[in-house]
CSV table of C-alpha atoms in Angstrom, one decimal:
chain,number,residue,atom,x,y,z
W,199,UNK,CA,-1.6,1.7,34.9
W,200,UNK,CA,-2.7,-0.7,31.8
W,201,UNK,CA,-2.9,-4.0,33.1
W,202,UNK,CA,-1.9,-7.1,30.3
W,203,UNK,CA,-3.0,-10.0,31.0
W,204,UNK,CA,-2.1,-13.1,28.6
W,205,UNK,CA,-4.0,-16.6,28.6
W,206,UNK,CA,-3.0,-19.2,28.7
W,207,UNK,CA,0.1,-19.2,31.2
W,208,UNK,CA,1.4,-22.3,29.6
W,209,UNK,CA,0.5,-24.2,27.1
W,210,UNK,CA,1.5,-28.2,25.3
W,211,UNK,CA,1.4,-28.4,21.7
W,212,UNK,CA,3.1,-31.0,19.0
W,213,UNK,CA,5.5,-29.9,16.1
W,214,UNK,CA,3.5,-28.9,13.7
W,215,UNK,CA,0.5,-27.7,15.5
W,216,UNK,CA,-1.1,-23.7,15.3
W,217,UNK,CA,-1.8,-22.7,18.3
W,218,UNK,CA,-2.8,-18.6,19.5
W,219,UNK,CA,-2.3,-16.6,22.8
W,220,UNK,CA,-4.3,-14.2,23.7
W,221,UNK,CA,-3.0,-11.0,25.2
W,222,UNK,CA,-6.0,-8.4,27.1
W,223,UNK,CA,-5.4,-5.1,28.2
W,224,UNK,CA,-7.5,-3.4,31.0
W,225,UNK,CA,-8.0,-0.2,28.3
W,226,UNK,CA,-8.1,0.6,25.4
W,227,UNK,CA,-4.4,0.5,23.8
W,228,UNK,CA,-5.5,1.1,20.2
W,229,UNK,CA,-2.6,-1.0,18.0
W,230,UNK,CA,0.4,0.1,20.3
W,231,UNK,CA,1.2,-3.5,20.8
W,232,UNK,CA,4.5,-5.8,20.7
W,233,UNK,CA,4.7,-9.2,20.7
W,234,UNK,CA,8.5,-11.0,22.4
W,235,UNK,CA,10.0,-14.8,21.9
W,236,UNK,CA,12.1,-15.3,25.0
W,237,UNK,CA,14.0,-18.7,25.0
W,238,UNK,CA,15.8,-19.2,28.3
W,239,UNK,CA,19.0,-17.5,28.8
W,240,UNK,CA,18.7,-14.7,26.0
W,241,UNK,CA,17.0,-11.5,25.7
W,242,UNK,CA,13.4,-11.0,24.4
W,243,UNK,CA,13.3,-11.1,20.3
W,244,UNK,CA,10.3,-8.8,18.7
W,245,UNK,CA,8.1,-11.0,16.7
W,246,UNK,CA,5.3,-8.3,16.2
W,247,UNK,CA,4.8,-4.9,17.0
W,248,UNK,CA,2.1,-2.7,15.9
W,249,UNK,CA,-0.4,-5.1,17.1
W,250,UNK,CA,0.1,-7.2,13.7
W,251,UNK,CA,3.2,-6.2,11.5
W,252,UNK,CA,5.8,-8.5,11.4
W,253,UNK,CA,9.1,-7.3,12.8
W,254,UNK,CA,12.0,-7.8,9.7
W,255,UNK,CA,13.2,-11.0,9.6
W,256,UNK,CA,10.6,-13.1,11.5
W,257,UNK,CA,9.0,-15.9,9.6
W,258,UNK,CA,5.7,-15.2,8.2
W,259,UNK,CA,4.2,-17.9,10.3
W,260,UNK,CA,3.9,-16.0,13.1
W,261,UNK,CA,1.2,-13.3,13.0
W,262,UNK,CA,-0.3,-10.9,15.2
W,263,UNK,CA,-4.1,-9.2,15.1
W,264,UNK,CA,-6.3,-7.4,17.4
W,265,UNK,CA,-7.1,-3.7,18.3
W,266,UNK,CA,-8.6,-2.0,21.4
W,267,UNK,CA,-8.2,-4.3,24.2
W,268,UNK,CA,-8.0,-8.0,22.4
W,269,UNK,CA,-4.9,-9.3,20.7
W,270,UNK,CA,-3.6,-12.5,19.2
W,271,UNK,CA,-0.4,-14.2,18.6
W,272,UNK,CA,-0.8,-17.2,16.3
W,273,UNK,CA,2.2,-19.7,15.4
W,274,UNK,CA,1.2,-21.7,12.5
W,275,UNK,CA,2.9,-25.5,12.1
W,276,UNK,CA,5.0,-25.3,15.5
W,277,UNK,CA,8.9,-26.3,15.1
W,278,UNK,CA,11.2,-27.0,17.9
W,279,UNK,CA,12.7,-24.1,17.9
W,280,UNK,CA,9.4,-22.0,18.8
W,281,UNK,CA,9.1,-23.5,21.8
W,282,UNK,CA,9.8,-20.7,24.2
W,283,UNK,CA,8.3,-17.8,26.5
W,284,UNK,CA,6.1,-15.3,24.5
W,285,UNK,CA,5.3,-11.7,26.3
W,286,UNK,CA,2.8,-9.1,25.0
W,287,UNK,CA,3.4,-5.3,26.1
W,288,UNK,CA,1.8,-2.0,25.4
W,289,UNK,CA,3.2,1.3,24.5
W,290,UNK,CA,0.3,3.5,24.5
W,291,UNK,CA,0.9,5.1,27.7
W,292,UNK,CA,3.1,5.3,30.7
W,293,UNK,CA,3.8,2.8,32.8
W,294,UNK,CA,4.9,0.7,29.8
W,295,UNK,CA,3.2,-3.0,31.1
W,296,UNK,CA,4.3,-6.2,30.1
W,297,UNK,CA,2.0,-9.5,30.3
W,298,UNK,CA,2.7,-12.1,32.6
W,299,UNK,CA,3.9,-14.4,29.9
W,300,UNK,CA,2.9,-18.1,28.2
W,301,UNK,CA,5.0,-20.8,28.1
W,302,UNK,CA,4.7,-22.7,25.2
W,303,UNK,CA,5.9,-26.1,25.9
W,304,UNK,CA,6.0,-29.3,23.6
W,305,UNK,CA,3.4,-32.1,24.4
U,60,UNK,CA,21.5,-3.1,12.1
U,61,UNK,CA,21.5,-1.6,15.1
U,62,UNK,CA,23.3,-2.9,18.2
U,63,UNK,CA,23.0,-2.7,21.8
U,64,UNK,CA,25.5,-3.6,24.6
U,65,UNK,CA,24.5,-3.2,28.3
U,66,UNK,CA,27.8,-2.8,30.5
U,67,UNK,CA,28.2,-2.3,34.5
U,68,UNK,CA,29.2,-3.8,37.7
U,69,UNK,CA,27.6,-7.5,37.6
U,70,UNK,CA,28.2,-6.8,41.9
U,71,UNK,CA,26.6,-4.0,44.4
U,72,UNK,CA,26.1,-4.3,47.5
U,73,UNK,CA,22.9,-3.5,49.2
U,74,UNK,CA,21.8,0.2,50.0
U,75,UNK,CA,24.5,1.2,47.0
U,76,UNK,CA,24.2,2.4,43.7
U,77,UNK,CA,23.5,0.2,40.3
U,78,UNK,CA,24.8,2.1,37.4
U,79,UNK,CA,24.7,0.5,34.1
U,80,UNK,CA,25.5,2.0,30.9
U,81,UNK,CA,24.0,0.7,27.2
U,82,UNK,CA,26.3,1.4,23.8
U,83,UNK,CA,24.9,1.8,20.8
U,84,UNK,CA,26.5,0.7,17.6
U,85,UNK,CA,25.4,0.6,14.2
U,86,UNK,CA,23.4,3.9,14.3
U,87,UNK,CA,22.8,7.5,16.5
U,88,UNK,CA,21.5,8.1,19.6
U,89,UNK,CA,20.2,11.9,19.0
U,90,UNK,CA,16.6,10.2,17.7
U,91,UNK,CA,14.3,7.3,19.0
U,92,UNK,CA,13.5,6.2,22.4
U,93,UNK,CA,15.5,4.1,24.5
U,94,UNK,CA,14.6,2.2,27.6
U,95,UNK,CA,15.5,0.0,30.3
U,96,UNK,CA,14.0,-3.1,31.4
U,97,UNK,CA,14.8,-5.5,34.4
U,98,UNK,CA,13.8,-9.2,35.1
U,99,UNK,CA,14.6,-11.2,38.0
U,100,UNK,CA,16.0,-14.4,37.9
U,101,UNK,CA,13.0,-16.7,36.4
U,102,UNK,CA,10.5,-14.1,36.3
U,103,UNK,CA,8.7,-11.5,34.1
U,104,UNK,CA,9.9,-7.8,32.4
U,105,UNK,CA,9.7,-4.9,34.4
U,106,UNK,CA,9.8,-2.1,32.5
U,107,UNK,CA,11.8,0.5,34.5
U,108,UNK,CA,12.5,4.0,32.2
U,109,UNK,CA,12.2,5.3,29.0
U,110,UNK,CA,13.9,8.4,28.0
U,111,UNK,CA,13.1,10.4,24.6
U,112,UNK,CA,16.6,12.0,22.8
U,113,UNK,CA,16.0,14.0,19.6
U,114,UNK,CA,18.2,16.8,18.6
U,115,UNK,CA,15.9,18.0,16.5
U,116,UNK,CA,13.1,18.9,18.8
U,117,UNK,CA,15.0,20.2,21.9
U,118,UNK,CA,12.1,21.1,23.7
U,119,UNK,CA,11.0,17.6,24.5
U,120,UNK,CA,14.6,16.3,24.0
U,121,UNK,CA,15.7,14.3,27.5
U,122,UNK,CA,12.3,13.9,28.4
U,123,UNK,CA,12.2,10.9,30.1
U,124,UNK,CA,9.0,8.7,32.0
U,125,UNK,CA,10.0,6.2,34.9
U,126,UNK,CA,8.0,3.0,36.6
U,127,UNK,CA,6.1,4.6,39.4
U,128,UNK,CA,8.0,1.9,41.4
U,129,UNK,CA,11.1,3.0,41.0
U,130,UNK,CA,10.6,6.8,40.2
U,131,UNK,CA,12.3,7.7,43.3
U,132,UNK,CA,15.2,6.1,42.8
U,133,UNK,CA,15.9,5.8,39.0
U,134,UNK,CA,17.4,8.7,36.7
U,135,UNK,CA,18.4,7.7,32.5
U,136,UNK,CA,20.2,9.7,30.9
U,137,UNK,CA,22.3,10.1,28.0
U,138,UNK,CA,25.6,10.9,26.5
U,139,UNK,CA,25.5,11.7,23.0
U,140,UNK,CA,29.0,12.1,22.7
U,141,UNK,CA,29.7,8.1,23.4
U,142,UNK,CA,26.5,7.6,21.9
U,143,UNK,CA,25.5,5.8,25.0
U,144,UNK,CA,22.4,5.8,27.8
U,145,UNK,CA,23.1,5.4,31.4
U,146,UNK,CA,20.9,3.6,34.4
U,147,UNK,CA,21.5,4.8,37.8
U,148,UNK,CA,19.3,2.9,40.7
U,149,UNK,CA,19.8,4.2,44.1
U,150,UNK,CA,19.2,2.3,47.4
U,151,UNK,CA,19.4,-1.4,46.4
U,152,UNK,CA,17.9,-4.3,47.8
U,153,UNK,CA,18.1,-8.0,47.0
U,154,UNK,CA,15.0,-7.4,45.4
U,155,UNK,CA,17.0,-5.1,42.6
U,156,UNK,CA,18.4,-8.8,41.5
U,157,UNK,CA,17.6,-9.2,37.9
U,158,UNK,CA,18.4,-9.1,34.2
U,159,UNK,CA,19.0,-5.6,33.3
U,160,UNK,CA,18.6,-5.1,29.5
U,161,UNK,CA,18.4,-1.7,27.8
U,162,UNK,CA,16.2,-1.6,24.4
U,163,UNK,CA,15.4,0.8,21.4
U,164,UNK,CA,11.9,2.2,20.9
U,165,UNK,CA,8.5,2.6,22.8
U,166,UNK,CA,7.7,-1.0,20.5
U,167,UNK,CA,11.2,-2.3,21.7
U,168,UNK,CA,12.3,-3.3,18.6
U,169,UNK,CA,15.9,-3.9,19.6
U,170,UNK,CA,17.6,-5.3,22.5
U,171,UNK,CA,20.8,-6.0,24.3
U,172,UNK,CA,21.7,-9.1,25.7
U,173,UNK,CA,21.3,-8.2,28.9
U,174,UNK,CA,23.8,-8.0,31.9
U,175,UNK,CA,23.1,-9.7,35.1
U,176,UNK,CA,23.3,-8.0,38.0
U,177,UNK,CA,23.2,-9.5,42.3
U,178,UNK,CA,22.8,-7.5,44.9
U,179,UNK,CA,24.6,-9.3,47.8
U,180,UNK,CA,27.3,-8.4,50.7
């Protein structure tokens, strides 16, 4: 199985900050990559998938990069409503994997 | 814009059956992969299945991949006619409590809203 592993956990920022979460995989996964905003009681929204095209709809200040086994999620100029539970996952191969997930909190 | 709506029994009793069915509105089933995904109460995704429909190559149509965790005990399918995709777990446990939601494409593009579902007697 492909192991994800995001850093941080959690995380404090301040409205308006940029701030990036890094998502590893334990092999290579090429660009089969999707980033997920979870805020508490509702289902995971795609942000990114592809490793770094933007899902239709979702402001341009969130961006994705990376290929292989590093990837980023960056959220430029942080507003309330991004605080919230981001997930990586890979789709390269079966067992689809999930990261842990990083809580982005406000400071 | 595609739609999906997760439906089933938000009760079974341990040892029982989960079965959960996911509609989808908005366009056809006969082309994509669809999958289900689990999360228990103030935890992680799970990924559980995915299952490949496409009427238009049969040979790997219903082709489906399951979590090595669950293989034994999970079977998707779907019904084309409803335009719908089924989850069937077998032998619950209280660790089977969790968000169930079901989801479009190996990138998950598009989710339900999930359905909650508690194993308890």
């Amino acid at each position: 199985d492909i192991h994800m592993t995001q850093s941080p956990s959690s995380l404090s920022a301040s409205v308006g900050d940029r701030v990036t979460i890094t998502c590893r995989a334990s092999q290579g996964i090429d660009n089969y990559l999707t980033w997920f905003q979870q805020k508490p009681g509702k289902a995971p929204k795609s942000l990114i998938y592809s490793a770094s095209s933007l899902q239709s709809g979702v402001p341009s200040k969130f961006s994705g990069s990376g290929s292989g086994t590093d990837f980023t999620l960056t959220i430029s100029s942080l507003q309330p409503e991004d605080f919230a539970t981001y997930y990586c996952q890979q789709y390269h191969s079966y067992p689809f994997t999930f990261g842990q997930g990083t809580k982005l909190e406000i400071k | 814009q595609v739609q999906l709506q997760e439906s089933g029994p938000g009760l079974v009793k341990p040892s029982e059956t989960l079965s959960l069915t996911c509609t989808v509105s908005g366009g056809f089933i006969n082309t994509y992969y669809w999958s289900w995904i689990r999360q228990p109460p103030g935890k992680g995704l799970e990924w559980i299945g995915t299952i490949y429909y496409n009427d238009y190559n049969p040979s790997l149509s219903g082709s489906t991949n399951y979590n090595p965790s669950l293989k034994s005990r999970v079977t998707i399918s779907v019904d084309t006619s409803k335009n719908q995709f089924s989850l069937k777990l077998t032998s619950v446990s209280v660790a089977d409590t969790a968000l169930y939601y079901c989801a479009r494409d190996s990138s998950m593009q598009h989710w339900g809203q999930g359905t909650l579902v508690t194993v308890s007697s």
